[in-house]
Amino acid sequence: MKYLTAGICMLLSVLLISCSGFGSQDILKRFLDDCIEKQRHMVIVQLDGIKLWDPKINDIKPLLNNKYMQPHDSIISPSFCINREKLLFSIDKINERGEASANLAFLSLKDGSSDVVYESKNRIVSPILSPNNNKIAFLSEYKRENLYSLFVYDLSSKGVMKLIGNNALYGYGYNYNISWSPDGTEIAYTDTNGFLNIINIETKKNTKLIKGYNPLFSPDGKQILFADDLYKPYTPLIYDLVSKQTRKLKVGSGVYNAIWSPDGKYLIIVKMDSSLKNILKLNEWGKKVYVYDIAEKEKTELFKFDGFEYIDFK
C-alpha cells in the first residue's frame, strides 16, 4: 500500500508538471498570435545597437546600429511612438573633456532616417512621448547620484518646461523612471524620499501615493506597476489607484525590468540569464525575457539576448 501511494503521488507530480508546461505553451501561443495579429513589437538595447523583437520568429533582429553615433555616444531609453512608425531615443554624448550632453531624436522605422528634435547641454534620460504624440517628458540636470529634474518638451511650440526642478526626482539605470497617464494629463514619478507621485502637467497638482520606484501607468490608467527598490534586482508590484491596494506579483526573483503589454493583459519581465551555460561563459550581459499572464498568474520564456535590461513594447 505504501508503494502504491508513493507511485500515485509521483504520477500526480508528473501530471502537474506536464499540465504546467502545457499552460505555459498555451500562454506563449496566445501571446504570439495576438502580437502577430496586432503587429506588436518590442525594442531592446544590445551593446552594438537597438534591436527589434519580431513575434513571427520570436527572436530579435537589427534595427539601429552605432553608425549613427560617435565613439563615446550611447543610446538611452528607446521607445516606440504611439503609431509605431517612429522610435524616440536619447543620444548621450561625452566629449574629450568628459563633459556630457544629449540629443533627443526620432528614428523612422520605414526608411531608417533620424531626426534630432532637441539638443541639451546636460545628460537626458528616460525620454517618453505623450499619448497624443505632441510632448516629450524626460529627466535631466543630473547633479548627484540618481537625482534629476523633470522637463516637458513641446514638439509643436519647441518650448521646454521645467515641471519639477531642484533635482527632486529619483532615476536609475535603464528604467522608465517616469510615465505618462493614458490621457496625457499626468506624469508618475518617484520623489527623493522614495514615494510614488503623480503630477498634473497643467495644474501642477501633485499627489503622493506610496513607497516605490520606476512607476508605469497601466493602459487603462487605473493601476501603476512599480518596483519595491531603486536598485536591481527588485520585486514588481501593482498599485490600484481606485482601491488603494497593492499586490505582489508571483514572477520569481531576479527581476531587472517589468513593463505592461499594450492591452494590459500581460507583463514583459526581464531577468538575468542564470543558466549554467551563461554563467560558465562569464557573461554579465545575458538576459532572459518572459511574458507573464496577469490573470493566469503564470510566466513563460520568450527569448534571450545580451545587452541592457531596458525594453519597450507597442
Tab-separated table of C-alpha atoms in Angstrom:
chain	number	residue	atom	x	y	z
A	1	MET	CA	0.000	0.000	0.000
A	2	LYS	CA	2.891	2.296	0.881
A	3	TYR	CA	4.483	1.806	-2.564
A	4	LEU	CA	1.139	2.270	-4.302
A	5	THR	CA	0.616	5.590	-2.524
A	6	ALA	CA	4.138	6.727	-3.416
A	7	GLY	CA	3.571	5.733	-7.025
A	8	ILE	CA	0.314	7.662	-7.206
A	9	CYS	CA	1.986	10.750	-5.719
A	10	MET	CA	4.811	10.522	-8.264
A	11	LEU	CA	2.313	10.143	-11.102
A	12	LEU	CA	0.348	13.162	-9.887
A	13	SER	CA	3.564	15.204	-9.702
A	14	VAL	CA	4.430	14.316	-13.292
A	15	LEU	CA	0.921	15.198	-14.424
A	16	LEU	CA	1.046	18.533	-12.606
A	17	ILE	CA	4.389	19.388	-14.190
A	18	SER	CA	3.066	18.369	-17.596
A	19	CYS	CA	-0.078	20.442	-17.170
A	20	SER	CA	2.025	23.405	-16.059
A	21	GLY	CA	4.121	23.065	-19.208
A	22	PHE	CA	1.027	22.898	-21.391
A	23	GLY	CA	-0.307	26.020	-19.655
A	24	SER	CA	2.921	27.885	-20.410
A	25	GLN	CA	2.787	26.798	-24.044
A	26	ASP	CA	-0.830	27.953	-24.279
A	27	ILE	CA	0.132	31.358	-22.898
A	28	LEU	CA	3.063	31.629	-25.314
A	29	LYS	CA	0.969	30.695	-28.354
A	30	ARG	CA	-1.869	33.019	-27.368
A	31	PHE	CA	0.553	35.877	-26.749
A	32	LEU	CA	2.476	35.410	-30.015
A	33	ASP	CA	-0.726	35.056	-32.063
A	34	ASP	CA	-2.064	38.267	-30.527
A	35	CYS	CA	1.191	40.143	-31.229
A	36	ILE	CA	1.225	38.967	-34.857
A	37	GLU	CA	-2.420	39.915	-35.390
A	38	LYS	CA	-1.964	43.389	-33.880
A	39	GLN	CA	1.539	43.863	-35.341
A	40	ARG	CA	3.147	44.406	-31.949
A	41	HIS	CA	6.910	44.549	-31.471
A	42	MET	CA	9.460	45.072	-28.707
A	43	VAL	CA	12.649	47.069	-28.790
A	44	ILE	CA	15.758	46.178	-26.775
A	45	VAL	CA	19.261	47.633	-26.437
A	46	GLN	CA	22.292	45.451	-27.108
A	47	LEU	CA	25.905	46.550	-26.898
A	48	ASP	CA	26.056	47.062	-30.672
A	49	GLY	CA	22.784	48.977	-31.049
A	50	ILE	CA	18.990	48.770	-30.907
A	51	LYS	CA	17.254	45.525	-31.866
A	52	LEU	CA	13.632	44.743	-32.712
A	53	TRP	CA	11.781	41.663	-31.435
A	54	ASP	CA	9.589	40.114	-34.131
A	55	PRO	CA	6.721	37.876	-32.882
A	56	LYS	CA	6.645	35.979	-36.196
A	57	ILE	CA	10.023	34.428	-35.406
A	58	ASN	CA	10.009	35.055	-31.624
A	59	ASP	CA	13.506	36.466	-31.930
A	60	ILE	CA	15.367	39.742	-32.378
A	61	LYS	CA	16.775	41.413	-35.481
A	62	PRO	CA	18.869	44.583	-36.057
A	63	LEU	CA	17.125	47.950	-36.097
A	64	LEU	CA	19.666	50.705	-35.369
A	65	ASN	CA	23.418	50.259	-35.087
A	66	ASN	CA	26.121	52.542	-33.755
A	67	LYS	CA	26.935	54.105	-37.141
A	68	TYR	CA	24.633	56.993	-36.138
A	69	MET	CA	26.891	57.916	-33.230
A	70	GLN	CA	30.395	58.956	-32.283
A	71	PRO	CA	32.662	56.531	-30.339
A	72	HIS	CA	31.692	57.865	-26.888
A	73	ASP	CA	27.954	58.208	-27.571
A	74	SER	CA	25.315	55.937	-26.037
A	75	ILE	CA	21.703	55.182	-26.976
A	76	ILE	CA	19.441	55.828	-23.990
A	77	SER	CA	15.900	54.516	-23.428
A	78	PRO	CA	14.489	53.964	-26.934
A	79	SER	CA	10.680	53.779	-27.049
A	80	PHE	CA	8.025	53.482	-29.729
A	81	CYS	CA	5.813	56.372	-30.738
A	82	ILE	CA	2.105	55.620	-30.436
A	83	ASN	CA	1.658	54.726	-34.122
A	84	ARG	CA	4.820	52.561	-34.040
A	85	GLU	CA	6.170	54.319	-37.142
A	86	LYS	CA	8.976	56.032	-35.220
A	87	LEU	CA	11.295	55.382	-32.314
A	88	LEU	CA	12.170	58.066	-29.755
A	89	PHE	CA	15.539	57.893	-28.020
A	90	SER	CA	18.224	59.994	-26.385
A	91	ILE	CA	21.824	60.024	-27.581
A	92	ASP	CA	24.103	60.520	-24.582
A	93	LYS	CA	27.223	62.359	-25.785
A	94	ILE	CA	30.532	62.704	-23.919
A	95	ASN	CA	33.315	64.912	-25.293
A	96	GLU	CA	37.090	64.583	-24.867
A	97	ARG	CA	36.932	66.525	-21.570
A	98	GLY	CA	34.374	64.107	-20.139
A	99	GLU	CA	31.537	66.644	-20.334
A	100	ALA	CA	28.085	65.184	-21.009
A	101	SER	CA	25.378	66.491	-23.327
A	102	ALA	CA	22.469	64.847	-25.134
A	103	ASN	CA	20.152	64.956	-28.140
A	104	LEU	CA	16.557	63.785	-28.394
A	105	ALA	CA	15.927	62.134	-31.746
A	106	PHE	CA	13.327	60.201	-33.724
A	107	LEU	CA	14.165	57.225	-35.924
A	108	SER	CA	11.826	56.371	-38.786
A	109	LEU	CA	11.092	52.640	-38.865
A	110	LYS	CA	10.113	52.955	-42.536
A	111	ASP	CA	13.248	54.393	-44.110
A	112	GLY	CA	15.787	54.427	-41.242
A	113	SER	CA	16.209	58.208	-41.276
A	114	SER	CA	16.853	60.006	-37.983
A	115	ASP	CA	15.774	63.489	-36.919
A	116	VAL	CA	17.200	65.366	-33.905
A	117	VAL	CA	14.411	67.423	-32.315
A	118	TYR	CA	16.074	68.767	-29.169
A	119	GLU	CA	19.654	69.410	-28.053
A	120	SER	CA	20.647	69.744	-24.406
A	121	LYS	CA	23.852	70.764	-22.654
A	122	ASN	CA	23.001	68.225	-19.970
A	123	ARG	CA	22.528	64.477	-19.963
A	124	ILE	CA	18.989	63.276	-20.792
A	125	VAL	CA	17.475	60.028	-19.540
A	126	SER	CA	14.025	58.421	-19.673
A	127	PRO	CA	12.535	60.306	-22.661
A	128	ILE	CA	8.893	59.286	-23.185
A	129	LEU	CA	6.374	60.565	-25.709
A	130	SER	CA	2.919	61.664	-24.546
A	131	PRO	CA	-0.096	59.608	-25.722
A	132	ASN	CA	-1.107	62.325	-28.208
A	133	ASN	CA	2.437	62.456	-29.652
A	134	ASN	CA	2.918	66.185	-29.027
A	135	LYS	CA	5.097	66.301	-25.889
A	136	ILE	CA	8.211	64.558	-24.593
A	137	ALA	CA	8.828	64.181	-20.864
A	138	PHE	CA	12.404	63.497	-19.759
A	139	LEU	CA	14.814	63.684	-16.832
A	140	SER	CA	17.886	65.911	-16.938
A	141	GLU	CA	20.155	68.229	-14.895
A	142	TYR	CA	21.879	65.297	-13.243
A	143	LYS	CA	23.692	66.666	-10.178
A	144	ARG	CA	24.091	63.866	-7.687
A	145	GLU	CA	23.728	60.094	-7.826
A	146	ASN	CA	20.298	59.159	-9.249
A	147	LEU	CA	18.794	62.652	-8.740
A	148	TYR	CA	17.204	64.556	-11.642
A	149	SER	CA	14.767	67.321	-12.576
A	150	LEU	CA	11.666	66.697	-14.735
A	151	PHE	CA	11.176	68.508	-18.055
A	152	VAL	CA	8.441	68.532	-20.710
A	153	TYR	CA	9.331	69.482	-24.303
A	154	ASP	CA	6.523	70.629	-26.615
A	155	LEU	CA	7.088	69.364	-30.167
A	156	SER	CA	4.743	71.997	-31.624
A	157	SER	CA	5.985	75.162	-29.910
A	158	LYS	CA	9.587	73.863	-29.489
A	159	GLY	CA	9.426	75.135	-25.914
A	160	VAL	CA	10.709	73.263	-22.874
A	161	MET	CA	9.153	73.490	-19.396
A	162	LYS	CA	10.825	72.504	-16.147
A	163	LEU	CA	7.939	70.747	-14.417
A	164	ILE	CA	9.840	69.736	-11.267
A	165	GLY	CA	13.258	71.223	-10.506
A	166	ASN	CA	15.886	71.092	-7.765
A	167	ASN	CA	16.822	67.500	-8.609
A	168	ALA	CA	13.685	66.328	-6.798
A	169	LEU	CA	13.250	63.031	-8.690
A	170	TYR	CA	14.883	59.638	-8.432
A	171	GLY	CA	16.004	57.984	-11.643
A	172	TYR	CA	18.121	54.900	-12.140
A	173	GLY	CA	19.759	52.978	-14.945
A	174	TYR	CA	17.799	51.586	-17.854
A	175	ASN	CA	14.400	52.236	-16.269
A	176	TYR	CA	11.412	54.209	-17.448
A	177	ASN	CA	11.554	56.217	-14.177
A	178	ILE	CA	8.571	58.347	-15.307
A	179	SER	CA	5.287	57.520	-17.031
A	180	TRP	CA	2.503	59.406	-18.818
A	181	SER	CA	-1.103	58.716	-17.846
A	182	PRO	CA	-3.108	57.348	-20.830
A	183	ASP	CA	-4.963	60.669	-21.217
A	184	GLY	CA	-1.695	62.638	-21.277
A	185	THR	CA	-2.598	64.934	-18.371
A	186	GLU	CA	-0.385	63.454	-15.650
A	187	ILE	CA	3.086	62.053	-15.094
A	188	ALA	CA	4.040	59.486	-12.447
A	189	TYR	CA	7.480	59.688	-10.830
A	190	THR	CA	9.438	58.878	-7.655
A	191	ASP	CA	10.482	61.679	-5.294
A	192	THR	CA	13.750	61.783	-3.361
A	193	ASN	CA	12.069	60.230	-0.311
A	194	GLY	CA	11.241	57.138	-2.355
A	195	PHE	CA	7.498	57.801	-2.746
A	196	LEU	CA	5.480	57.387	-5.924
A	197	ASN	CA	3.855	60.653	-7.010
A	198	ILE	CA	1.505	61.825	-9.759
A	199	ILE	CA	1.677	65.404	-11.043
A	200	ASN	CA	-0.801	67.143	-13.352
A	201	ILE	CA	1.206	68.917	-16.071
A	202	GLU	CA	-1.316	71.783	-16.386
A	203	THR	CA	-2.425	72.498	-12.799
A	204	LYS	CA	0.857	71.260	-11.213
A	205	LYS	CA	-1.274	69.486	-8.585
A	206	ASN	CA	0.849	66.767	-7.002
A	207	THR	CA	-0.498	63.593	-5.356
A	208	LYS	CA	1.776	61.459	-3.177
A	209	LEU	CA	0.971	57.734	-3.188
A	210	ILE	CA	3.110	55.028	-1.553
A	211	LYS	CA	6.745	53.948	-1.340
A	212	GLY	CA	8.015	52.694	-4.692
A	213	TYR	CA	10.164	53.276	-7.777
A	214	ASN	CA	10.016	53.155	-11.581
A	215	PRO	CA	6.219	53.721	-11.931
A	216	LEU	CA	4.319	52.712	-15.085
A	217	PHE	CA	0.655	53.569	-15.634
A	218	SER	CA	-1.445	50.638	-16.853
A	219	PRO	CA	-3.000	51.079	-20.325
A	220	ASP	CA	-6.386	51.879	-18.724
A	221	GLY	CA	-4.827	54.310	-16.223
A	222	LYS	CA	-6.315	52.535	-13.202
A	223	GLN	CA	-3.151	50.856	-11.907
A	224	ILE	CA	0.554	51.537	-11.558
A	225	LEU	CA	3.248	48.893	-11.990
A	226	PHE	CA	6.271	49.722	-9.834
A	227	ALA	CA	9.427	48.370	-8.194
A	228	ASP	CA	9.948	47.860	-4.475
A	229	ASP	CA	13.573	49.047	-4.688
A	230	LEU	CA	15.566	51.650	-6.586
A	231	TYR	CA	18.326	49.147	-7.295
A	232	LYS	CA	18.232	45.826	-9.118
A	233	PRO	CA	17.127	43.097	-8.961
A	234	TYR	CA	13.759	44.100	-7.500
A	235	THR	CA	10.240	42.806	-6.867
A	236	PRO	CA	7.499	44.182	-9.170
A	237	LEU	CA	4.175	45.189	-7.605
A	238	ILE	CA	0.886	46.677	-8.823
A	239	TYR	CA	-0.847	49.581	-7.056
A	240	ASP	CA	-4.571	50.041	-7.707
A	241	LEU	CA	-5.398	53.756	-7.940
A	242	VAL	CA	-9.084	53.076	-7.176
A	243	SER	CA	-8.905	50.653	-4.239
A	244	LYS	CA	-5.525	51.987	-2.990
A	245	GLN	CA	-4.395	48.376	-2.579
A	246	THR	CA	-1.019	46.880	-3.533
A	247	ARG	CA	-0.409	43.338	-4.723
A	248	LYS	CA	2.821	41.438	-5.192
A	249	LEU	CA	3.350	39.520	-8.430
A	250	LYS	CA	4.485	35.898	-8.417
A	251	VAL	CA	7.116	36.228	-11.112
A	252	GLY	CA	10.076	34.856	-9.165
A	253	SER	CA	13.248	36.609	-8.062
A	254	GLY	CA	15.901	38.461	-10.024
A	255	VAL	CA	13.704	40.943	-11.935
A	256	TYR	CA	15.633	43.715	-13.713
A	257	ASN	CA	12.729	45.299	-15.600
A	258	ALA	CA	8.974	44.860	-15.980
A	259	ILE	CA	6.514	46.619	-18.322
A	260	TRP	CA	2.858	46.350	-19.351
A	261	SER	CA	1.677	44.883	-22.625
A	262	PRO	CA	-0.357	47.441	-24.631
A	263	ASP	CA	-3.635	45.687	-23.719
A	264	GLY	CA	-2.752	45.329	-20.026
A	265	LYS	CA	-3.233	41.540	-20.050
A	266	TYR	CA	0.443	40.677	-19.738
A	267	LEU	CA	3.677	41.895	-18.226
A	268	ILE	CA	7.007	41.625	-20.014
A	269	ILE	CA	9.660	40.632	-17.485
A	270	VAL	CA	13.438	40.952	-17.980
A	271	LYS	CA	15.738	38.865	-15.785
A	272	MET	CA	19.411	37.977	-15.737
A	273	ASP	CA	20.165	34.748	-17.574
A	274	SER	CA	21.157	32.492	-14.667
A	275	SER	CA	21.537	29.350	-16.785
A	276	LEU	CA	24.668	27.275	-16.206
A	277	LYS	CA	25.756	27.813	-19.815
A	278	ASN	CA	25.618	31.595	-19.418
A	279	ILE	CA	27.374	31.503	-16.038
A	280	LEU	CA	30.192	29.352	-17.436
A	281	LYS	CA	30.623	31.894	-20.245
A	282	LEU	CA	31.110	34.583	-17.558
A	283	ASN	CA	28.604	36.662	-19.480
A	284	GLU	CA	27.387	39.560	-17.326
A	285	TRP	CA	25.135	40.863	-20.130
A	286	GLY	CA	22.947	37.771	-20.581
A	287	LYS	CA	19.206	38.472	-20.220
A	288	LYS	CA	16.030	36.400	-20.437
A	289	VAL	CA	12.679	37.902	-21.405
A	290	TYR	CA	9.441	36.372	-20.115
A	291	VAL	CA	5.759	37.028	-20.721
A	292	TYR	CA	3.613	36.914	-17.562
A	293	ASP	CA	-0.134	36.359	-17.876
A	294	ILE	CA	-1.669	38.535	-15.136
A	295	ALA	CA	-4.976	36.625	-14.996
A	296	GLU	CA	-3.387	33.158	-15.110
A	297	LYS	CA	-0.530	34.219	-12.785
A	298	GLU	CA	1.922	32.263	-14.898
A	299	LYS	CA	5.014	33.196	-16.903
A	300	THR	CA	6.815	31.605	-19.835
A	301	GLU	CA	10.125	32.388	-21.537
A	302	LEU	CA	10.092	34.402	-24.762
A	303	PHE	CA	13.700	34.937	-25.856
A	304	LYS	CA	17.272	35.625	-24.713
A	305	PHE	CA	19.688	38.409	-25.596
A	306	ASP	CA	22.934	40.027	-24.456
A	307	GLY	CA	22.571	43.675	-23.523
A	308	PHE	CA	20.841	46.148	-21.237
A	309	GLU	CA	17.601	45.430	-19.396
A	310	TYR	CA	15.626	48.307	-20.922
A	311	ILE	CA	12.710	47.160	-23.093
A	312	ASP	CA	9.697	48.793	-24.753
A	313	PHE	CA	6.577	47.180	-26.209
A	314	LYS	CA	3.911	48.625	-28.504
